[in-house]
């Protein structure tokens, strides 16, 4: 019997681990020229049009109203509510800090799963991981005590935290509804529908205009987010998720913040201290314990 190689899946996971971390930098540059919701909306609408167009050209049918309705709801929650707010927050907080806060998503998934799905047991390892994760983020704020006096900085933190909650809620709903559609095709519809809603929202509120025209930096940011951050990397993530154990596929969550912090420090001159590094490691360690506890509970259920 011929063994199936996992090399393509590992390559896909490597792409996700590295390139998704770079999107924080691209978003931070983009929001200097365009409102975060509009930036995210154009990104999602364009990437969604490319993905759905690809599948439609291959002969896929347009999903029925019930499926489209659920894809629309999940897209609004995960992409408008999460990616839109996260991109918006990049205008007010450092990209590295946003990435570390975003790394706490698995903890929020645990909280929503406990209340909405009731399949999560509060094991000691799970509780320890949640506590460590939040303590790590709280410790990082020690470096930003003076910045917390700035209303815009606080607003950015609130946007970033809210984006984590929306992504977690959308993830739980996705697992609960188990929509029977090709994952990548469904993601394309989510991006297209939520992107259109974001763009229309910006047009109606008058926040769609670039601050200083269509600059080269804005175009570079948009094109990078569309083709690398959405089309390539999301496709790679779906491929890795369907060909590797979930515990292994989730390793990207530990690498993305490291990539974002290093790039923010090197390119954007964002501050980086030993305390930030230590607290970031504590946060990632907490997320690891949460994922580890999840994996153990799942293995017990399947045994």
PDB file of C-alpha atoms in Angstrom:
ATOM      1  CA  UNK A   1       0.000   0.000   0.000  1.00  0.00           C
ATOM      2  CA  UNK A   2       1.386   3.380  -0.999  1.00  0.00           C
ATOM      3  CA  UNK A   3       1.748   5.857   1.836  1.00  0.00           C
ATOM      4  CA  UNK A   4       0.321   9.326   1.321  1.00  0.00           C
ATOM      5  CA  UNK A   5       2.937  11.993   1.883  1.00  0.00           C
ATOM      6  CA  UNK A   6       2.114  14.798   4.296  1.00  0.00           C
ATOM      7  CA  UNK A   7       4.717  17.134   2.784  1.00  0.00           C
ATOM      8  CA  UNK A   8       2.195  19.387   0.955  1.00  0.00           C
ATOM      9  CA  UNK A   9       0.179  19.747   4.187  1.00  0.00           C
ATOM     10  CA  UNK A  10       3.307  20.720   6.135  1.00  0.00           C
ATOM     11  CA  UNK A  11       4.225  23.249   3.445  1.00  0.00           C
ATOM     12  CA  UNK A  12       0.700  24.688   3.646  1.00  0.00           C
ATOM     13  CA  UNK A  13       0.950  24.938   7.442  1.00  0.00           C
ATOM     14  CA  UNK A  14       4.307  26.723   7.112  1.00  0.00           C
ATOM     15  CA  UNK A  15       2.732  29.263   4.755  1.00  0.00           C
ATOM     16  CA  UNK A  16      -0.078  29.909   7.237  1.00  0.00           C
ATOM     17  CA  UNK A  17       2.268  30.173  10.205  1.00  0.00           C
ATOM     18  CA  UNK A  18       4.470  32.772   8.533  1.00  0.00           C
ATOM     19  CA  UNK A  19       2.257  34.756   6.174  1.00  0.00           C
ATOM     20  CA  UNK A  20      -0.756  35.198   8.452  1.00  0.00           C
ATOM     21  CA  UNK A  21       1.641  36.826  10.912  1.00  0.00           C
ATOM     22  CA  UNK A  22       2.687  39.308   8.222  1.00  0.00           C
ATOM     23  CA  UNK A  23      -0.905  40.491   7.639  1.00  0.00           C
ATOM     24  CA  UNK A  24      -0.788  42.494  10.881  1.00  0.00           C
ATOM     25  CA  UNK A  25       2.034  44.572   9.373  1.00  0.00           C
ATOM     26  CA  UNK A  26       0.203  44.952   6.048  1.00  0.00           C
ATOM     27  CA  UNK A  27      -2.996  46.005   7.838  1.00  0.00           C
ATOM     28  CA  UNK A  28      -1.091  48.492  10.021  1.00  0.00           C
ATOM     29  CA  UNK A  29       0.322  50.112   6.887  1.00  0.00           C
ATOM     30  CA  UNK A  30      -3.015  50.044   5.045  1.00  0.00           C
ATOM     31  CA  UNK A  31      -5.034  51.765   7.798  1.00  0.00           C
ATOM     32  CA  UNK A  32      -2.726  54.765   7.598  1.00  0.00           C
ATOM     33  CA  UNK A  33      -4.337  55.491   4.243  1.00  0.00           C
ATOM     34  CA  UNK A  34      -7.824  53.937   4.411  1.00  0.00           C
ATOM     35  CA  UNK A  35     -10.354  53.221   7.171  1.00  0.00           C
ATOM     36  CA  UNK A  36      -9.911  49.714   8.580  1.00  0.00           C
ATOM     37  CA  UNK A  37     -13.456  48.555   7.794  1.00  0.00           C
ATOM     38  CA  UNK A  38     -13.110  49.680   4.174  1.00  0.00           C
ATOM     39  CA  UNK A  39      -9.665  48.088   3.893  1.00  0.00           C
ATOM     40  CA  UNK A  40     -11.013  44.792   5.233  1.00  0.00           C
ATOM     41  CA  UNK A  41     -14.155  45.057   3.102  1.00  0.00           C
ATOM     42  CA  UNK A  42     -12.300  45.534  -0.186  1.00  0.00           C
ATOM     43  CA  UNK A  43      -9.900  42.753   0.787  1.00  0.00           C
ATOM     44  CA  UNK A  44     -12.670  40.278   1.592  1.00  0.00           C
ATOM     45  CA  UNK A  45     -14.913  41.189  -1.337  1.00  0.00           C
ATOM     46  CA  UNK A  46     -12.077  40.826  -3.852  1.00  0.00           C
ATOM     47  CA  UNK A  47     -10.747  37.575  -2.353  1.00  0.00           C
ATOM     48  CA  UNK A  48     -14.277  36.175  -2.087  1.00  0.00           C
ATOM     49  CA  UNK A  49     -15.032  37.039  -5.708  1.00  0.00           C
ATOM     50  CA  UNK A  50     -11.872  35.246  -6.832  1.00  0.00           C
ATOM     51  CA  UNK A  51     -12.622  32.095  -4.801  1.00  0.00           C
ATOM     52  CA  UNK A  52     -16.316  31.834  -5.621  1.00  0.00           C
ATOM     53  CA  UNK A  53     -15.605  32.650  -9.268  1.00  0.00           C
ATOM     54  CA  UNK A  54     -13.047  29.829  -9.408  1.00  0.00           C
ATOM     55  CA  UNK A  55     -15.540  27.277  -8.068  1.00  0.00           C
ATOM     56  CA  UNK A  56     -18.418  28.529 -10.231  1.00  0.00           C
ATOM     57  CA  UNK A  57     -16.245  28.217 -13.346  1.00  0.00           C
ATOM     58  CA  UNK A  58     -15.551  24.630 -12.318  1.00  0.00           C
ATOM     59  CA  UNK A  59     -19.265  23.914 -12.360  1.00  0.00           C
ATOM     60  CA  UNK A  60     -20.226  24.364  -8.695  1.00  0.00           C
ATOM     61  CA  UNK A  61     -23.810  25.434  -8.107  1.00  0.00           C
ATOM     62  CA  UNK A  62     -24.778  28.505  -6.114  1.00  0.00           C
ATOM     63  CA  UNK A  63     -25.737  27.289  -2.602  1.00  0.00           C
ATOM     64  CA  UNK A  64     -29.404  27.295  -1.601  1.00  0.00           C
ATOM     65  CA  UNK A  65     -30.930  30.030   0.543  1.00  0.00           C
ATOM     66  CA  UNK A  66     -30.592  28.127   3.879  1.00  0.00           C
ATOM     67  CA  UNK A  67     -26.864  27.495   3.283  1.00  0.00           C
ATOM     68  CA  UNK A  68     -26.239  31.011   1.971  1.00  0.00           C
ATOM     69  CA  UNK A  69     -28.092  32.428   4.981  1.00  0.00           C
ATOM     70  CA  UNK A  70     -25.846  30.613   7.443  1.00  0.00           C
ATOM     71  CA  UNK A  71     -22.716  31.475   5.464  1.00  0.00           C
ATOM     72  CA  UNK A  72     -23.835  35.106   5.504  1.00  0.00           C
ATOM     73  CA  UNK A  73     -24.319  35.098   9.301  1.00  0.00           C
ATOM     74  CA  UNK A  74     -20.976  33.406   9.973  1.00  0.00           C
ATOM     75  CA  UNK A  75     -19.270  35.732   7.492  1.00  0.00           C
ATOM     76  CA  UNK A  76     -20.682  38.796   9.239  1.00  0.00           C
ATOM     77  CA  UNK A  77     -19.530  37.519  12.623  1.00  0.00           C
ATOM     78  CA  UNK A  78     -16.078  36.193  11.687  1.00  0.00           C
ATOM     79  CA  UNK A  79     -15.070  38.611   8.940  1.00  0.00           C
ATOM     80  CA  UNK A  80     -16.987  41.844   9.518  1.00  0.00           C
ATOM     81  CA  UNK A  81     -17.104  41.486  13.295  1.00  0.00           C
ATOM     82  CA  UNK A  82     -13.631  39.989  13.677  1.00  0.00           C
ATOM     83  CA  UNK A  83     -11.348  40.862  10.777  1.00  0.00           C
ATOM     84  CA  UNK A  84     -13.013  44.219  10.204  1.00  0.00           C
ATOM     85  CA  UNK A  85     -12.622  45.309  13.819  1.00  0.00           C
ATOM     86  CA  UNK A  86      -9.104  43.864  14.068  1.00  0.00           C
ATOM     87  CA  UNK A  87      -8.011  45.762  10.960  1.00  0.00           C
ATOM     88  CA  UNK A  88      -9.627  48.933  12.323  1.00  0.00           C
ATOM     89  CA  UNK A  89      -7.758  48.495  15.621  1.00  0.00           C
ATOM     90  CA  UNK A  90      -4.415  48.573  13.785  1.00  0.00           C
ATOM     91  CA  UNK A  91      -4.907  52.347  13.406  1.00  0.00           C
ATOM     92  CA  UNK A  92      -4.636  52.796  17.174  1.00  0.00           C
ATOM     93  CA  UNK A  93      -2.378  50.057  18.605  1.00  0.00           C
ATOM     94  CA  UNK A  94       0.947  48.452  17.600  1.00  0.00           C
ATOM     95  CA  UNK A  95       0.633  45.516  15.208  1.00  0.00           C
ATOM     96  CA  UNK A  96       2.635  43.241  17.527  1.00  0.00           C
ATOM     97  CA  UNK A  97       0.338  43.962  20.466  1.00  0.00           C
ATOM     98  CA  UNK A  98      -2.693  43.251  18.276  1.00  0.00           C
ATOM     99  CA  UNK A  99      -1.207  39.916  17.225  1.00  0.00           C
ATOM    100  CA  UNK A 100      -0.587  38.855  20.830  1.00  0.00           C
ATOM    101  CA  UNK A 101      -4.137  39.770  21.850  1.00  0.00           C
ATOM    102  CA  UNK A 102      -5.441  37.894  18.789  1.00  0.00           C
ATOM    103  CA  UNK A 103      -3.517  34.819  19.950  1.00  0.00           C
ATOM    104  CA  UNK A 104      -6.013  34.466  22.820  1.00  0.00           C
ATOM    105  CA  UNK A 105      -8.773  33.387  20.379  1.00  0.00           C
ATOM    106  CA  UNK A 106      -8.615  29.692  21.480  1.00  0.00           C
ATOM    107  CA  UNK A 107      -9.373  30.843  25.033  1.00  0.00           C
ATOM    108  CA  UNK A 108     -12.447  32.715  23.857  1.00  0.00           C
ATOM    109  CA  UNK A 109     -13.453  29.657  21.805  1.00  0.00           C
ATOM    110  CA  UNK A 110     -13.352  27.658  25.039  1.00  0.00           C
ATOM    111  CA  UNK A 111     -15.583  30.168  26.815  1.00  0.00           C
ATOM    112  CA  UNK A 112     -18.183  30.271  24.027  1.00  0.00           C
ATOM    113  CA  UNK A 113     -18.067  26.491  23.626  1.00  0.00           C
ATOM    114  CA  UNK A 114     -18.764  26.045  27.337  1.00  0.00           C
ATOM    115  CA  UNK A 115     -21.871  28.233  27.219  1.00  0.00           C
ATOM    116  CA  UNK A 116     -23.190  27.411  23.732  1.00  0.00           C
ATOM    117  CA  UNK A 117     -22.162  23.806  23.056  1.00  0.00           C
ATOM    118  CA  UNK A 118     -21.712  22.383  26.568  1.00  0.00           C
ATOM    119  CA  UNK A 119     -19.076  19.910  25.370  1.00  0.00           C
ATOM    120  CA  UNK A 120     -16.142  21.490  27.168  1.00  0.00           C
ATOM    121  CA  UNK A 121     -15.199  20.325  30.635  1.00  0.00           C
ATOM    122  CA  UNK A 122     -13.321  22.797  32.806  1.00  0.00           C
ATOM    123  CA  UNK A 123     -10.327  20.535  33.412  1.00  0.00           C
ATOM    124  CA  UNK A 124      -7.430  21.859  35.556  1.00  0.00           C
ATOM    125  CA  UNK A 125      -5.163  22.153  32.497  1.00  0.00           C
ATOM    126  CA  UNK A 126      -7.833  24.119  30.648  1.00  0.00           C
ATOM    127  CA  UNK A 127      -8.361  26.543  33.537  1.00  0.00           C
ATOM    128  CA  UNK A 128      -4.601  26.968  33.998  1.00  0.00           C
ATOM    129  CA  UNK A 129      -4.177  27.737  30.306  1.00  0.00           C
ATOM    130  CA  UNK A 130      -6.944  30.339  30.327  1.00  0.00           C
ATOM    131  CA  UNK A 131      -5.531  32.042  33.420  1.00  0.00           C
ATOM    132  CA  UNK A 132      -1.986  32.046  32.003  1.00  0.00           C
ATOM    133  CA  UNK A 133      -3.186  33.413  28.663  1.00  0.00           C
ATOM    134  CA  UNK A 134      -5.014  36.356  30.192  1.00  0.00           C
ATOM    135  CA  UNK A 135      -2.221  37.035  32.710  1.00  0.00           C
ATOM    136  CA  UNK A 136       0.289  37.157  29.847  1.00  0.00           C
ATOM    137  CA  UNK A 137      -1.770  39.773  27.985  1.00  0.00           C
ATOM    138  CA  UNK A 138      -2.294  41.755  31.206  1.00  0.00           C
ATOM    139  CA  UNK A 139       1.482  41.720  31.821  1.00  0.00           C
ATOM    140  CA  UNK A 140       2.163  43.109  28.355  1.00  0.00           C
ATOM    141  CA  UNK A 141       0.036  46.153  29.175  1.00  0.00           C
ATOM    142  CA  UNK A 142       2.617  47.121  31.802  1.00  0.00           C
ATOM    143  CA  UNK A 143       4.655  48.518  28.899  1.00  0.00           C
ATOM    144  CA  UNK A 144       1.653  50.554  27.765  1.00  0.00           C
ATOM    145  CA  UNK A 145       0.492  52.073  31.055  1.00  0.00           C
ATOM    146  CA  UNK A 146       0.967  55.611  29.775  1.00  0.00           C
ATOM    147  CA  UNK A 147      -0.683  54.729  26.455  1.00  0.00           C
ATOM    148  CA  UNK A 148      -3.774  53.508  28.302  1.00  0.00           C
ATOM    149  CA  UNK A 149      -4.465  57.140  29.194  1.00  0.00           C
ATOM    150  CA  UNK A 150      -4.978  57.773  25.478  1.00  0.00           C
ATOM    151  CA  UNK A 151      -8.683  57.262  24.537  1.00  0.00           C
ATOM    152  CA  UNK A 152      -7.728  56.157  21.009  1.00  0.00           C
ATOM    153  CA  UNK A 153      -5.363  53.495  22.358  1.00  0.00           C
ATOM    154  CA  UNK A 154      -8.079  52.174  24.698  1.00  0.00           C
ATOM    155  CA  UNK A 155     -10.525  52.165  21.794  1.00  0.00           C
ATOM    156  CA  UNK A 156      -8.061  50.116  19.733  1.00  0.00           C
ATOM    157  CA  UNK A 157      -7.690  47.596  22.557  1.00  0.00           C
ATOM    158  CA  UNK A 158     -11.486  47.266  22.815  1.00  0.00           C
ATOM    159  CA  UNK A 159     -11.754  46.733  19.055  1.00  0.00           C
ATOM    160  CA  UNK A 160      -9.053  44.059  19.150  1.00  0.00           C
ATOM    161  CA  UNK A 161     -10.630  42.208  22.105  1.00  0.00           C
ATOM    162  CA  UNK A 162     -14.077  42.383  20.490  1.00  0.00           C
ATOM    163  CA  UNK A 163     -12.631  40.958  17.264  1.00  0.00           C
ATOM    164  CA  UNK A 164     -11.305  37.933  19.212  1.00  0.00           C
ATOM    165  CA  UNK A 165     -14.750  37.318  20.687  1.00  0.00           C
ATOM    166  CA  UNK A 166     -16.453  37.568  17.299  1.00  0.00           C
ATOM    167  CA  UNK A 167     -13.982  35.126  15.716  1.00  0.00           C
ATOM    168  CA  UNK A 168     -14.491  32.664  18.578  1.00  0.00           C
ATOM    169  CA  UNK A 169     -18.286  32.955  18.349  1.00  0.00           C
ATOM    170  CA  UNK A 170     -18.186  32.411  14.595  1.00  0.00           C
ATOM    171  CA  UNK A 171     -15.891  29.389  15.013  1.00  0.00           C
ATOM    172  CA  UNK A 172     -18.277  27.800  17.519  1.00  0.00           C
ATOM    173  CA  UNK A 173     -21.292  28.450  15.272  1.00  0.00           C
ATOM    174  CA  UNK A 174     -19.413  26.965  12.297  1.00  0.00           C
ATOM    175  CA  UNK A 175     -18.758  23.761  14.253  1.00  0.00           C
ATOM    176  CA  UNK A 176     -22.312  23.676  15.611  1.00  0.00           C
ATOM    177  CA  UNK A 177     -24.063  24.195  12.270  1.00  0.00           C
ATOM    178  CA  UNK A 178     -21.696  21.902  10.274  1.00  0.00           C
ATOM    179  CA  UNK A 179     -22.695  23.401   6.920  1.00  0.00           C
ATOM    180  CA  UNK A 180     -22.330  20.775   4.191  1.00  0.00           C
ATOM    181  CA  UNK A 181     -20.353  22.645   1.562  1.00  0.00           C
ATOM    182  CA  UNK A 182     -16.765  22.628   0.354  1.00  0.00           C
ATOM    183  CA  UNK A 183     -14.853  24.532   3.049  1.00  0.00           C
ATOM    184  CA  UNK A 184     -12.989  26.758   0.627  1.00  0.00           C
ATOM    185  CA  UNK A 185     -16.081  27.441  -1.491  1.00  0.00           C
ATOM    186  CA  UNK A 186     -18.029  28.306   1.659  1.00  0.00           C
ATOM    187  CA  UNK A 187     -15.214  30.585   2.821  1.00  0.00           C
ATOM    188  CA  UNK A 188     -15.338  32.342  -0.539  1.00  0.00           C
ATOM    189  CA  UNK A 189     -19.031  33.120  -0.079  1.00  0.00           C
ATOM    190  CA  UNK A 190     -18.408  34.293   3.493  1.00  0.00           C
ATOM    191  CA  UNK A 191     -15.684  36.666   2.309  1.00  0.00           C
ATOM    192  CA  UNK A 192     -17.698  37.925  -0.668  1.00  0.00           C
ATOM    193  CA  UNK A 193     -20.913  38.572   1.277  1.00  0.00           C
ATOM    194  CA  UNK A 194     -19.274  40.106   4.349  1.00  0.00           C
ATOM    195  CA  UNK A 195     -16.920  42.168   2.172  1.00  0.00           C
ATOM    196  CA  UNK A 196     -19.843  43.655   0.238  1.00  0.00           C
ATOM    197  CA  UNK A 197     -21.608  44.512   3.519  1.00  0.00           C
ATOM    198  CA  UNK A 198     -18.456  46.208   4.863  1.00  0.00           C
ATOM    199  CA  UNK A 199     -17.983  48.245   1.685  1.00  0.00           C
ATOM    200  CA  UNK A 200     -21.664  49.292   1.659  1.00  0.00           C
ATOM    201  CA  UNK A 201     -21.423  50.235   5.352  1.00  0.00           C
ATOM    202  CA  UNK A 202     -18.445  52.486   4.609  1.00  0.00           C
ATOM    203  CA  UNK A 203     -20.167  54.045   1.596  1.00  0.00           C
ATOM    204  CA  UNK A 204     -23.272  54.825   3.667  1.00  0.00           C
ATOM    205  CA  UNK A 205     -21.274  56.300   6.543  1.00  0.00           C
ATOM    206  CA  UNK A 206     -18.886  58.287   4.359  1.00  0.00           C
ATOM    207  CA  UNK A 207     -15.683  56.668   5.673  1.00  0.00           C
ATOM    208  CA  UNK A 208     -14.655  55.090   2.382  1.00  0.00           C
ATOM    209  CA  UNK A 209     -12.343  57.765   1.037  1.00  0.00           C
ATOM    210  CA  UNK A 210      -8.556  57.270   1.246  1.00  0.00           C
ATOM    211  CA  UNK A 211      -6.944  59.782   3.610  1.00  0.00           C
ATOM    212  CA  UNK A 212      -4.333  60.873   1.082  1.00  0.00           C
ATOM    213  CA  UNK A 213      -5.423  59.349  -2.215  1.00  0.00           C
ATOM    214  CA  UNK A 214      -4.605  55.970  -3.746  1.00  0.00           C
ATOM    215  CA  UNK A 215      -0.969  55.801  -2.691  1.00  0.00           C
ATOM    216  CA  UNK A 216       1.477  53.045  -3.597  1.00  0.00           C
ATOM    217  CA  UNK A 217       1.562  51.918   0.048  1.00  0.00           C
ATOM    218  CA  UNK A 218      -2.219  51.494   0.043  1.00  0.00           C
ATOM    219  CA  UNK A 219      -2.212  49.482  -3.187  1.00  0.00           C
ATOM    220  CA  UNK A 220       0.630  47.283  -1.951  1.00  0.00           C
ATOM    221  CA  UNK A 221      -1.174  46.673   1.344  1.00  0.00           C
ATOM    222  CA  UNK A 222      -4.457  45.823  -0.395  1.00  0.00           C
ATOM    223  CA  UNK A 223      -2.922  43.506  -2.975  1.00  0.00           C
ATOM    224  CA  UNK A 224      -0.886  41.728  -0.305  1.00  0.00           C
ATOM    225  CA  UNK A 225      -3.917  41.243   1.950  1.00  0.00           C
ATOM    226  CA  UNK A 226      -6.077  40.001  -0.947  1.00  0.00           C
ATOM    227  CA  UNK A 227      -3.714  37.547  -2.609  1.00  0.00           C
ATOM    228  CA  UNK A 228      -1.389  36.525   0.229  1.00  0.00           C
ATOM    229  CA  UNK A 229      -3.474  37.128   3.359  1.00  0.00           C
ATOM    230  CA  UNK A 230      -6.766  35.765   2.001  1.00  0.00           C
ATOM    231  CA  UNK A 231      -6.579  33.703  -1.203  1.00  0.00           C
ATOM    232  CA  UNK A 232      -3.243  31.921  -0.722  1.00  0.00           C
ATOM    233  CA  UNK A 233      -3.017  31.660   3.042  1.00  0.00           C
ATOM    234  CA  UNK A 234      -6.647  30.826   3.748  1.00  0.00           C
ATOM    235  CA  UNK A 235      -6.572  28.143   1.063  1.00  0.00           C
ATOM    236  CA  UNK A 236      -3.418  26.744   2.655  1.00  0.00           C
ATOM    237  CA  UNK A 237      -5.080  26.811   6.087  1.00  0.00           C
ATOM    238  CA  UNK A 238      -8.113  24.867   4.872  1.00  0.00           C
ATOM    239  CA  UNK A 239      -5.830  22.338   3.152  1.00  0.00           C
ATOM    240  CA  UNK A 240      -3.709  21.895   6.288  1.00  0.00           C
ATOM    241  CA  UNK A 241      -6.797  21.588   8.492  1.00  0.00           C
ATOM    242  CA  UNK A 242      -8.157  18.783   6.312  1.00  0.00           C
ATOM    243  CA  UNK A 243      -4.878  16.863   6.072  1.00  0.00           C
ATOM    244  CA  UNK A 244      -3.281  17.254   9.504  1.00  0.00           C
ATOM    245  CA  UNK A 245      -4.490  16.630  13.083  1.00  0.00           C
ATOM    246  CA  UNK A 246      -6.217  19.759  14.481  1.00  0.00           C
ATOM    247  CA  UNK A 247      -3.673  19.976  17.317  1.00  0.00           C
ATOM    248  CA  UNK A 248      -0.870  20.177  14.748  1.00  0.00           C
ATOM    249  CA  UNK A 249      -2.720  22.510  12.383  1.00  0.00           C
ATOM    250  CA  UNK A 250      -3.265  24.965  15.261  1.00  0.00           C
ATOM    251  CA  UNK A 251       0.491  25.484  15.649  1.00  0.00           C
ATOM    252  CA  UNK A 252       0.162  28.584  13.446  1.00  0.00           C
ATOM    253  CA  UNK A 253      -1.454  30.366  16.404  1.00  0.00           C
ATOM    254  CA  UNK A 254       1.854  30.188  18.301  1.00  0.00           C
ATOM    255  CA  UNK A 255       4.001  31.397  15.395  1.00  0.00           C
ATOM    256  CA  UNK A 256       1.850  34.243  14.013  1.00  0.00           C
ATOM    257  CA  UNK A 257       2.363  36.555  17.040  1.00  0.00           C
ATOM    258  CA  UNK A 258       6.123  35.983  16.962  1.00  0.00           C
ATOM    259  CA  UNK A 259       6.275  36.909  13.268  1.00  0.00           C
ATOM    260  CA  UNK A 260       4.076  39.981  13.818  1.00  0.00           C
ATOM    261  CA  UNK A 261       6.061  41.238  16.817  1.00  0.00           C
ATOM    262  CA  UNK A 262       9.415  40.818  15.054  1.00  0.00           C
ATOM    263  CA  UNK A 263       8.194  42.578  11.883  1.00  0.00           C
ATOM    264  CA  UNK A 264       6.616  45.388  13.910  1.00  0.00           C
ATOM    265  CA  UNK A 265       9.881  45.883  15.775  1.00  0.00           C
ATOM    266  CA  UNK A 266      12.092  45.713  12.653  1.00  0.00           C
ATOM    267  CA  UNK A 267       9.986  47.663  10.138  1.00  0.00           C
ATOM    268  CA  UNK A 268       7.642  49.889  12.162  1.00  0.00           C
ATOM    269  CA  UNK A 269      10.047  50.583  15.056  1.00  0.00           C
ATOM    270  CA  UNK A 270       7.501  49.281  17.583  1.00  0.00           C
ATOM    271  CA  UNK A 271       8.842  48.845  21.110  1.00  0.00           C
ATOM    272  CA  UNK A 272       9.953  45.402  22.215  1.00  0.00           C
ATOM    273  CA  UNK A 273      11.250  44.693  25.731  1.00  0.00           C
ATOM    274  CA  UNK A 274      12.217  41.574  27.636  1.00  0.00           C
ATOM    275  CA  UNK A 275       8.984  41.874  29.651  1.00  0.00           C
ATOM    276  CA  UNK A 276       6.927  41.872  26.441  1.00  0.00           C
ATOM    277  CA  UNK A 277       8.806  38.802  25.256  1.00  0.00           C
ATOM    278  CA  UNK A 278       8.254  37.019  28.566  1.00  0.00           C
ATOM    279  CA  UNK A 279       4.563  37.901  28.769  1.00  0.00           C
ATOM    280  CA  UNK A 280       4.095  36.973  25.118  1.00  0.00           C
ATOM    281  CA  UNK A 281       5.625  33.571  25.828  1.00  0.00           C
ATOM    282  CA  UNK A 282       3.292  33.167  28.834  1.00  0.00           C
ATOM    283  CA  UNK A 283       0.280  34.008  26.645  1.00  0.00           C
ATOM    284  CA  UNK A 284       1.307  31.519  23.965  1.00  0.00           C
ATOM    285  CA  UNK A 285       1.998  28.917  26.672  1.00  0.00           C
ATOM    286  CA  UNK A 286      -1.502  29.431  28.023  1.00  0.00           C
ATOM    287  CA  UNK A 287      -2.993  28.994  24.560  1.00  0.00           C
ATOM    288  CA  UNK A 288      -0.949  25.803  24.159  1.00  0.00           C
ATOM    289  CA  UNK A 289      -2.399  24.381  27.392  1.00  0.00           C
ATOM    290  CA  UNK A 290      -5.928  25.257  26.261  1.00  0.00           C
ATOM    291  CA  UNK A 291      -5.425  23.518  22.913  1.00  0.00           C
ATOM    292  CA  UNK A 292      -3.770  20.560  24.657  1.00  0.00           C
ATOM    293  CA  UNK A 293      -6.710  20.171  27.013  1.00  0.00           C
ATOM    294  CA  UNK A 294      -9.125  20.385  24.084  1.00  0.00           C
ATOM    295  CA  UNK A 295      -7.200  17.660  22.233  1.00  0.00           C
ATOM    296  CA  UNK A 296      -7.258  15.374  25.296  1.00  0.00           C
ATOM    297  CA  UNK A 297     -10.989  15.807  25.824  1.00  0.00           C
ATOM    298  CA  UNK A 298     -11.631  15.045  22.169  1.00  0.00           C
ATOM    299  CA  UNK A 299      -9.468  11.918  22.278  1.00  0.00           C
ATOM    300  CA  UNK A 300     -11.370  10.682  25.345  1.00  0.00           C
ATOM    301  CA  UNK A 301     -14.696  11.234  23.554  1.00  0.00           C
ATOM    302  CA  UNK A 302     -13.511   9.250  20.516  1.00  0.00           C
ATOM    303  CA  UNK A 303     -12.060   6.406  22.606  1.00  0.00           C
TER     304      UNK A 303
END
